[in-house]
CSV table of C-alpha atoms and ligand atoms in Angstrom, one decimal:
chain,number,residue,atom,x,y,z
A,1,UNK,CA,-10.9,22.9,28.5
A,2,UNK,CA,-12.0,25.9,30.0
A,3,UNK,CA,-15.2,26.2,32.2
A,4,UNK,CA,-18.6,27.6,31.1
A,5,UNK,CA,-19.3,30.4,32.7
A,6,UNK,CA,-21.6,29.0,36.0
A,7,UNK,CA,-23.3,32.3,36.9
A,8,UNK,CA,-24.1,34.0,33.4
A,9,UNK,CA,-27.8,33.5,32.3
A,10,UNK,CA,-27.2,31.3,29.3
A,11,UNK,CA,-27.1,33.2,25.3
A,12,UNK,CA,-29.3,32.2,23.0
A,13,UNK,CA,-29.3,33.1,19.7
A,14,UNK,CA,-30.8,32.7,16.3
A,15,UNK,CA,-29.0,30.2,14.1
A,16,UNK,CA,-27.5,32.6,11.5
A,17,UNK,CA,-24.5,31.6,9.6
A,18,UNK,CA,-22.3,33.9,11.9
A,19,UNK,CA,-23.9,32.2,15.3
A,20,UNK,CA,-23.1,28.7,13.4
A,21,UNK,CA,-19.7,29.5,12.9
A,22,UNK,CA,-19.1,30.6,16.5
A,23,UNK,CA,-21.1,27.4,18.0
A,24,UNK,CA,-18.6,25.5,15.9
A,25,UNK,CA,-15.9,27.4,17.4
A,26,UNK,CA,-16.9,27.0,20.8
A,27,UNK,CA,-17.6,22.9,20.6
A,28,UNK,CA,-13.8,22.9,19.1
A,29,UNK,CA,-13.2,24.2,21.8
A,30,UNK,CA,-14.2,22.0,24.3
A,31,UNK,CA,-18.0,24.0,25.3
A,32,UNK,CA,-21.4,22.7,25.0
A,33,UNK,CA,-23.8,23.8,22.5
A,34,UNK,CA,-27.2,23.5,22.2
A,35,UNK,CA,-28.5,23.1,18.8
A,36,UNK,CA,-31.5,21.9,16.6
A,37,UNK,CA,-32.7,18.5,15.3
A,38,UNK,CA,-35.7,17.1,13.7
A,39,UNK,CA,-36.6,15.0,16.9
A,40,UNK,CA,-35.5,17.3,19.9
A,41,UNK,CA,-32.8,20.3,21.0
A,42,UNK,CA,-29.3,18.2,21.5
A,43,UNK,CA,-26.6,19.3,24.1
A,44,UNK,CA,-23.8,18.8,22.3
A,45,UNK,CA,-19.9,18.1,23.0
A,46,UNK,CA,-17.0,17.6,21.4
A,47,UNK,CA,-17.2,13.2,21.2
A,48,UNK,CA,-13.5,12.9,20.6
A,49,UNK,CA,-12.6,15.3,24.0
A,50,UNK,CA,-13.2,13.0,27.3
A,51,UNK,CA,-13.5,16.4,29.2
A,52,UNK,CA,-16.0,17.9,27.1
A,53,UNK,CA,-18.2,14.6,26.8
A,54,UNK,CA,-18.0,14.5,31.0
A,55,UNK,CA,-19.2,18.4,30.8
A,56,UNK,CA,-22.2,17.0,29.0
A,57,UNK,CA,-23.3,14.3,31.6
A,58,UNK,CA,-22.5,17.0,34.7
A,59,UNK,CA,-24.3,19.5,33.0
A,60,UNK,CA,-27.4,17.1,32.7
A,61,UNK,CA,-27.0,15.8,36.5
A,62,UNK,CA,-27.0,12.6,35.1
A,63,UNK,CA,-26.5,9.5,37.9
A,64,UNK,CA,-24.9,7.2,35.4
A,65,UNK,CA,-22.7,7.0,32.0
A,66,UNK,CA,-25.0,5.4,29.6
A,67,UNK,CA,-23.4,5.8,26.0
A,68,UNK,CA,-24.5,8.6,23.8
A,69,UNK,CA,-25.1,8.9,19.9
A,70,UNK,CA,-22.6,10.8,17.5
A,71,UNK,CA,-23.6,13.0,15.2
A,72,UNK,CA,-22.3,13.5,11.6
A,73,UNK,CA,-23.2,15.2,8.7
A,74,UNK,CA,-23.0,12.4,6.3
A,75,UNK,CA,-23.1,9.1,5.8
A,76,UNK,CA,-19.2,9.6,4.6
A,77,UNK,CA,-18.2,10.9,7.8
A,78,UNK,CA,-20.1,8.1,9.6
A,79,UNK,CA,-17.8,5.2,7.7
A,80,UNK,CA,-15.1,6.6,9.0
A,81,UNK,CA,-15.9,5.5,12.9
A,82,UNK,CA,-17.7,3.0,12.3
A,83,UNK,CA,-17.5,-0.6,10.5
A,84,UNK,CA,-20.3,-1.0,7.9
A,85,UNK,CA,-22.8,-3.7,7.3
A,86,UNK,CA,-24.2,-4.1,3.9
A,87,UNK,CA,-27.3,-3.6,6.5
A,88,UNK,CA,-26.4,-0.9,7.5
A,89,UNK,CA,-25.5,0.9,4.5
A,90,UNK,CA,-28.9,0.0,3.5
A,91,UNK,CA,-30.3,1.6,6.4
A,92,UNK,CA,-28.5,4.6,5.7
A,93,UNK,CA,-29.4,5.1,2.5
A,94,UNK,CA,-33.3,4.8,3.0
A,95,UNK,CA,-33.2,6.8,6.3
A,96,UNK,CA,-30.6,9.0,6.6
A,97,UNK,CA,-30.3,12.3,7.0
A,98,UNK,CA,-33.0,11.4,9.2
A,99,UNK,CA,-34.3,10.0,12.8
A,100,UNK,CA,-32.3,6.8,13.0
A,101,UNK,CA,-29.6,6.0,15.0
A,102,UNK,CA,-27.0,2.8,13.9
A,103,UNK,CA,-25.5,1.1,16.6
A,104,UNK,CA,-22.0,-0.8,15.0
A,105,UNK,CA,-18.7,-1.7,15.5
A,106,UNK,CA,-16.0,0.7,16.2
A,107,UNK,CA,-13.1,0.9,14.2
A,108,UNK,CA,-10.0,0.0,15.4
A,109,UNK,CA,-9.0,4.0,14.9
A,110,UNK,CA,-12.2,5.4,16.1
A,111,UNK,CA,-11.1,8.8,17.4
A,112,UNK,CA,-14.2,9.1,19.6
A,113,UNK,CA,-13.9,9.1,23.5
A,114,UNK,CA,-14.3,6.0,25.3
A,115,UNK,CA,-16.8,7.7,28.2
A,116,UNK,CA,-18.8,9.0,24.7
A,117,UNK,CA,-19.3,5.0,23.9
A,118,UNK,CA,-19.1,3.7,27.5
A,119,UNK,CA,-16.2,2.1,27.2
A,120,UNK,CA,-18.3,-0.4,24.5
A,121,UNK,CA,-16.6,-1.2,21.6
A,122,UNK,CA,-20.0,-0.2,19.8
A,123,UNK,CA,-21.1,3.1,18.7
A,124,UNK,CA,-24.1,4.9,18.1
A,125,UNK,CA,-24.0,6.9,14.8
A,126,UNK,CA,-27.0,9.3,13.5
A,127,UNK,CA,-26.9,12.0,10.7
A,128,UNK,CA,-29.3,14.4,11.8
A,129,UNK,CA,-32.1,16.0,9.0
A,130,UNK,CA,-32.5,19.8,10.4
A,131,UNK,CA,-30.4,21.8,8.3
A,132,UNK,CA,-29.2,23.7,11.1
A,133,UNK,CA,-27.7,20.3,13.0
A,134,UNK,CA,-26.1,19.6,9.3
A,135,UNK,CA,-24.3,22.6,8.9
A,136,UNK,CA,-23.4,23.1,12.8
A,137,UNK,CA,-21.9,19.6,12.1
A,138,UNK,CA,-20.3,20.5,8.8
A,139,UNK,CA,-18.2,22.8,10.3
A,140,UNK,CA,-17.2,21.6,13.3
A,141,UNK,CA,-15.5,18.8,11.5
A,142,UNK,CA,-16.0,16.5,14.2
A,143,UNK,CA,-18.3,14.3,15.4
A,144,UNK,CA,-20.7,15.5,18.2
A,145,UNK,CA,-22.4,13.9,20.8
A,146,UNK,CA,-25.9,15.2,22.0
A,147,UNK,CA,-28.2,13.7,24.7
A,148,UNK,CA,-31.4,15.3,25.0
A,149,UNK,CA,-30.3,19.2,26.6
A,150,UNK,CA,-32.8,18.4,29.5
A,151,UNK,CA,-32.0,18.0,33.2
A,152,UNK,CA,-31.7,14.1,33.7
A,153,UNK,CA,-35.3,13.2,34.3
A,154,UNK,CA,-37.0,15.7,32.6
A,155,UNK,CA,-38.8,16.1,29.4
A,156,UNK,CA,-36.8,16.4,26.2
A,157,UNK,CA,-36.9,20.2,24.9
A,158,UNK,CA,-38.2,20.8,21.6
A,159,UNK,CA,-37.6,24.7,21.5
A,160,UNK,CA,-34.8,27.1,22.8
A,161,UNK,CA,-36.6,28.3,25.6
A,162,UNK,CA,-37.3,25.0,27.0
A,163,UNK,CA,-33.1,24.3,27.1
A,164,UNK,CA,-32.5,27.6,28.5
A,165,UNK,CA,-35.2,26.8,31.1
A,166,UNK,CA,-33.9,23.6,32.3
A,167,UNK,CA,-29.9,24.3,31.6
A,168,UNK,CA,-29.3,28.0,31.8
A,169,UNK,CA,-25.3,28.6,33.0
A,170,UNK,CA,-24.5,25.2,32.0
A,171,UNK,CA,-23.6,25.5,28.5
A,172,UNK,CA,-22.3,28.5,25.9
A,173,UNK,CA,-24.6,28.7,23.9
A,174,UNK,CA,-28.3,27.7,22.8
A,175,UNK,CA,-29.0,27.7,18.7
A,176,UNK,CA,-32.0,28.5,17.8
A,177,UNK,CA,-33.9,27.1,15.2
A,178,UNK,CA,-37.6,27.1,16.1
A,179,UNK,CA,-39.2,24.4,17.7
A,180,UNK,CA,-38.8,20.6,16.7
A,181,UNK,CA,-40.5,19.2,14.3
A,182,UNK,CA,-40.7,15.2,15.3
A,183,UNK,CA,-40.2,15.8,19.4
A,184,UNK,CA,-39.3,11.9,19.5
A,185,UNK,CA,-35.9,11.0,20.2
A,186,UNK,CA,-34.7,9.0,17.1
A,187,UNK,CA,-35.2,5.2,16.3
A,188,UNK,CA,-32.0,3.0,17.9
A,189,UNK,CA,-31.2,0.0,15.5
A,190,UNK,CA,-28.3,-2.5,16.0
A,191,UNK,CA,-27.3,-2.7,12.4
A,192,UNK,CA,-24.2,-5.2,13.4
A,193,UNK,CA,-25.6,-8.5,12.0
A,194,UNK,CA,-27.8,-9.2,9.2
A,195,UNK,CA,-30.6,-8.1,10.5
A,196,UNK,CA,-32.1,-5.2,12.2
A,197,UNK,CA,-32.7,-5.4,15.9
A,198,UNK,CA,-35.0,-2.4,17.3
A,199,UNK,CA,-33.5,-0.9,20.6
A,200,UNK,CA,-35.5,1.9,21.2
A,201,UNK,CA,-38.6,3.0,19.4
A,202,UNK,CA,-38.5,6.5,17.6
A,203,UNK,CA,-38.9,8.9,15.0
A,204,UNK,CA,-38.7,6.4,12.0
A,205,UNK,CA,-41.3,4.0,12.6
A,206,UNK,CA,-41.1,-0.3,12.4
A,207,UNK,CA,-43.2,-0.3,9.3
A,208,UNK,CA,-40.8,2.0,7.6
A,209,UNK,CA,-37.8,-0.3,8.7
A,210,UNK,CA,-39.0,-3.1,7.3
A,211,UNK,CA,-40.1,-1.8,4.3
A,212,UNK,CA,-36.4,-0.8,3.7
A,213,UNK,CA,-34.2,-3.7,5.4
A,214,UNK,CA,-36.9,-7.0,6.3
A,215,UNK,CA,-38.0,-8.3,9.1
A,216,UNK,CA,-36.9,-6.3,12.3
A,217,UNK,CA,-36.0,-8.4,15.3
A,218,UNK,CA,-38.3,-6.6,18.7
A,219,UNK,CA,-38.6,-7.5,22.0
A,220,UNK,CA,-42.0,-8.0,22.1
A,221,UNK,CA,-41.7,-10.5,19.2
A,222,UNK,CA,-38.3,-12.2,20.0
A,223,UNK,CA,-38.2,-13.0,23.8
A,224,UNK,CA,-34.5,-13.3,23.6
A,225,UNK,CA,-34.1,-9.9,21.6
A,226,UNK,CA,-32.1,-7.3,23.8
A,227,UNK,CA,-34.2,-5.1,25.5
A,228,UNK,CA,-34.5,-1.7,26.2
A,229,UNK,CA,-31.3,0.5,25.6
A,230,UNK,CA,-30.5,0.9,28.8
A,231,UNK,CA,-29.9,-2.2,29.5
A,232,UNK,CA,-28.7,-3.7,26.4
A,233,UNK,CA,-25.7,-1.3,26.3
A,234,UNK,CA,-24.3,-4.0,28.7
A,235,UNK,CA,-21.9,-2.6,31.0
A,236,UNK,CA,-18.5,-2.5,30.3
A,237,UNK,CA,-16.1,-4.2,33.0
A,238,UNK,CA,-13.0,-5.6,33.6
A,239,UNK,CA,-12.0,-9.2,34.2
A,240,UNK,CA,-10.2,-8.6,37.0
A,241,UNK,CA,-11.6,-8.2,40.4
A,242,UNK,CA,-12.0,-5.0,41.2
A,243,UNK,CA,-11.8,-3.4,44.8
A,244,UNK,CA,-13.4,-0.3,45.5
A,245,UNK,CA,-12.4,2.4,48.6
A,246,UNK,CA,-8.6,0.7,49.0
A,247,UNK,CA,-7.5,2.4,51.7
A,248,UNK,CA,-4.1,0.4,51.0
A,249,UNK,CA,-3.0,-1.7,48.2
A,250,UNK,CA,-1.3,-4.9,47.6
A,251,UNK,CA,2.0,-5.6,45.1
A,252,UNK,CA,0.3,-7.6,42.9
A,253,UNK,CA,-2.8,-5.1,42.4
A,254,UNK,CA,-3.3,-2.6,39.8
A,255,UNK,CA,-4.2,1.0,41.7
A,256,UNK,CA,-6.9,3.4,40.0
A,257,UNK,CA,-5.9,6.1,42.4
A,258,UNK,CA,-7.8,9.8,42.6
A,259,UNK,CA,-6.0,12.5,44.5
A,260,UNK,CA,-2.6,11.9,45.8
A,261,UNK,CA,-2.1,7.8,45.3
A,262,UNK,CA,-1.6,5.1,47.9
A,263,UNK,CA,2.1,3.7,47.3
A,264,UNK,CA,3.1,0.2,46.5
A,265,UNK,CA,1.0,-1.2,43.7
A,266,UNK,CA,1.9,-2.7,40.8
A,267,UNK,CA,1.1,-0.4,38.6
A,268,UNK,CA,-1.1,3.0,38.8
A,269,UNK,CA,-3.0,5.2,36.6
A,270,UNK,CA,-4.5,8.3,38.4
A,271,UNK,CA,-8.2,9.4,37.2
A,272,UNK,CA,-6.9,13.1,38.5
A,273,UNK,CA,-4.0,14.0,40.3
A,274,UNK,CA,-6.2,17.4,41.2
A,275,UNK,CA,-8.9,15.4,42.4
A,276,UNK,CA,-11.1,16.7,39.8
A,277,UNK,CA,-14.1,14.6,38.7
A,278,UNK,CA,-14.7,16.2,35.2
A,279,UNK,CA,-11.1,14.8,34.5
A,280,UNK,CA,-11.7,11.2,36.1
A,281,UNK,CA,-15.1,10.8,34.7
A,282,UNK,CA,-13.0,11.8,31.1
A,283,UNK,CA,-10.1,8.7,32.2
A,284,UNK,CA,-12.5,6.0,33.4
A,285,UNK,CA,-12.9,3.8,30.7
A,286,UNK,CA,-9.5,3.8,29.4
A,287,UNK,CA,-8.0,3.6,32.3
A,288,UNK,CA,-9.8,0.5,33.5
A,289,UNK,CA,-9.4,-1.5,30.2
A,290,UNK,CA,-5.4,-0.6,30.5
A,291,UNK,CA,-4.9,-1.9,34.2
A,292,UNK,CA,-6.7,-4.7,33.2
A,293,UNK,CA,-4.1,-6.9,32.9
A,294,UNK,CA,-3.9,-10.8,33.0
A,295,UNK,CA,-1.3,-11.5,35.7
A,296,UNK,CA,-2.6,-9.2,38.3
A,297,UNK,CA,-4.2,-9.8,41.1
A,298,UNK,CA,-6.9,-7.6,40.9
A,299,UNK,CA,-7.5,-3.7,40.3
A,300,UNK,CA,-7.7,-1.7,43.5
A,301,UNK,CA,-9.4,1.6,43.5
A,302,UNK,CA,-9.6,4.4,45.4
A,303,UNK,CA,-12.7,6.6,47.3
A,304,UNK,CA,-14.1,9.4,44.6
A,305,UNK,CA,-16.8,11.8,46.3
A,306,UNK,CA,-20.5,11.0,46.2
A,307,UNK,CA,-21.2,14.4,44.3
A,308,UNK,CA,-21.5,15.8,41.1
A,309,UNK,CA,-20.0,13.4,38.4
A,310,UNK,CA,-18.6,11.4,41.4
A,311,UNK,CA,-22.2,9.6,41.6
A,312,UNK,CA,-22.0,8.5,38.0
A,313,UNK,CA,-18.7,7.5,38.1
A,314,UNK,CA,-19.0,5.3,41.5
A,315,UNK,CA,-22.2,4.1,39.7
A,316,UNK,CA,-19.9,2.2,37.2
A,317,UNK,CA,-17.3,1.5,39.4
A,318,UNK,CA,-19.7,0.1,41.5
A,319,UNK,CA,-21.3,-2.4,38.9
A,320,UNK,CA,-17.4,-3.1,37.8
A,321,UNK,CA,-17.1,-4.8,41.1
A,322,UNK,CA,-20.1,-6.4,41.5
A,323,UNK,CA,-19.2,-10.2,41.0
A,324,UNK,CA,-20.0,-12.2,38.5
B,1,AMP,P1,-29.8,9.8,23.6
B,1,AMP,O1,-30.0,10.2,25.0
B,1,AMP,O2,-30.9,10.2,22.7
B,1,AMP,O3,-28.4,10.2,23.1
B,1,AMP,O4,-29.9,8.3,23.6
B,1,AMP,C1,-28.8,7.4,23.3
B,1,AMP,C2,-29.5,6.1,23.1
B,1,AMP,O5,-28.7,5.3,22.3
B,1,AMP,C3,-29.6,5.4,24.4
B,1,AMP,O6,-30.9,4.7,24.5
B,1,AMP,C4,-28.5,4.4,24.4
B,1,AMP,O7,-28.7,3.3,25.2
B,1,AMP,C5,-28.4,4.0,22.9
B,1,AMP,N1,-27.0,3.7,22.6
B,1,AMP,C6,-26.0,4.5,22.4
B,1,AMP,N2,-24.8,3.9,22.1
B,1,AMP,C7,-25.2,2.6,22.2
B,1,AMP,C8,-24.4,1.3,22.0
B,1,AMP,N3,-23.1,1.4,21.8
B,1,AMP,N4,-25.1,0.2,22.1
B,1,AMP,C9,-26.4,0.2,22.4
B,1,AMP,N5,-27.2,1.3,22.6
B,1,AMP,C10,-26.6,2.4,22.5
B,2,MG,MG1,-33.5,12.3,26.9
């Protein structure tokens, strides 16, 4: 993928067919695009392109890989990622397009990257109401993640300006469509069982689930309901043991190397060759389910820099060898 330009004050333009057709282009193409929906602005990536999806969280400075929400245009393109509940086709068809966001099981073939989902083998699906999201999305003919387009820690942008404000130089290009109309992110729902379980509060209300799909199972009501989203997106890690800043390795260990790699393991994958992080943070879920081998000792990794993505991605690593 190539870089967005760093230094360049970032374009934003009005969403006219022909700027549409070029956002399109440039997602395709690995960029990030800010765009439109009914709750706030989205920075959006290619989901199925690691690199593109890594862009996203170094763009938004974020400190950790949480998993992020596709976007499709319809309910069509949604089945094809994702497996459907009766519930959740219920869901669908009261709410969507619209503010809710379906967390399910992933196909089997689920072309979207495993950084976009965390390395979970859930996925968070949402077809967006503003008619500019649907038609960006209808012609970029894949799905498309997009966090809030604010600096982590910052307020989520409900107009143009506010992306431009926070992100300038760190995308291609900002659609505008006039300001939000909701300016809540959108309702999170594990649709995987029979019933709905709430995992963040949003644009579609609790009333307005239950008066489609039942009871909702909350938090506050269920004490042994997962919590907030954050958390519940429980962390992906490995069974083996995992060894962080190897400064050698052992025969019967696995090496996740970075950078030129240590000999002698038993097998190796290298996050980057180049040492670059946008690339590692793009190889870090994958790579860690595949060395994750029964028969191994353990899965030996090598320093990454405490910088940029390098934070994020020592973040997990870290929590991967935490024990348990
Ligand atoms: P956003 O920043 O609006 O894209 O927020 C994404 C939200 O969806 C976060 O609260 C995530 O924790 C939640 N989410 C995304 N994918 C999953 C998943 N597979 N399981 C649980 N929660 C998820
Ligand atoms: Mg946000």
């Amino acid at each position: 993928m190539t870089e967005p330009a760093k230094t360049e004050p970032t374009r934003i333009l009005p969403a006219t067919d022909a700027a549409i057709a070029e956002a399109a282009g440039l997602l395709r193409a690995g960029q990030l695009v800010a765009f439109p929906t009914e709750t706030v602005y989205g920075l959006g990536g290619d989901a199925t392109e690691g690199r593109a999806v890594a862009a996203i969280f170094a763009a938004k400075g974020r400190p950790s890989f949480n998993p992020l929400i596709s976007h499709l245009p319809n309910v069509a393109r949604a089945r094809e990622l994702a497996l459907f509940t009766p519930l959740a086709e219920k869901l669908a068809a009261a709410f969507w397009p619209g503010p809710l966001t379906m967390v399910l099981k992933r196909r089997p073939d689920c072309p979207v990257s495993d950084l976009a989902c965390a390395g979970l083998d859930t996925i968070a699906l949402r077809v967006p109401a503003h008619p500019v999201a649907r038609r960006l999305l209808e012609a970029v003919g894949r799905p498309v993640v997009a966090p809030s387009a604010n600096p982590s820690g910052r307020v989520s942008p409900t107009s143009a300006q506010h992306v431009a404000e926070g992100l300038t130089g760190k995308l291609a290009l900002v659609l505008d469509g006039g300001p939000c109309a909701i300016g809540l992110e959108s309702t999170v729902v594990d649709a995987t069982g029979t019933r709905p379980v709430l995992l963040r509060p949003g644009g579609v209300t609790l009333e307005a689930l239950e008066d489609a799909a039942g009871p909702v199972i909350t938090p506050e009501r269920d004490p042994d309901a997962p919590t907030s989203p954050g958390q519940l997106a429980s962390h992906y890690a490995p069974a083996l043991p995992v060894r962080l800043n190897a400064a050698g390795v052992n025969p019967d260990e696995a090496l996740l190397a970075f950078g030129p790699p240590l000999p002698g393991a038993a097998v190796t994958l290298n996050l980057s060759e180049a040492g670059n992080l946008e690339e590692a943070a793009a190889n870090l879920f994958a790579m860690l389910r595949a060395l994750d081998q029964p028969g191994l000792a353990g899965i030996a990794v090598m320093t990454l820099p405490e910088s940029g993505l390098g934070r994020a991605i020592n973040d997990r690593l870290r929590r991967a060898s935490a024990p348990r």
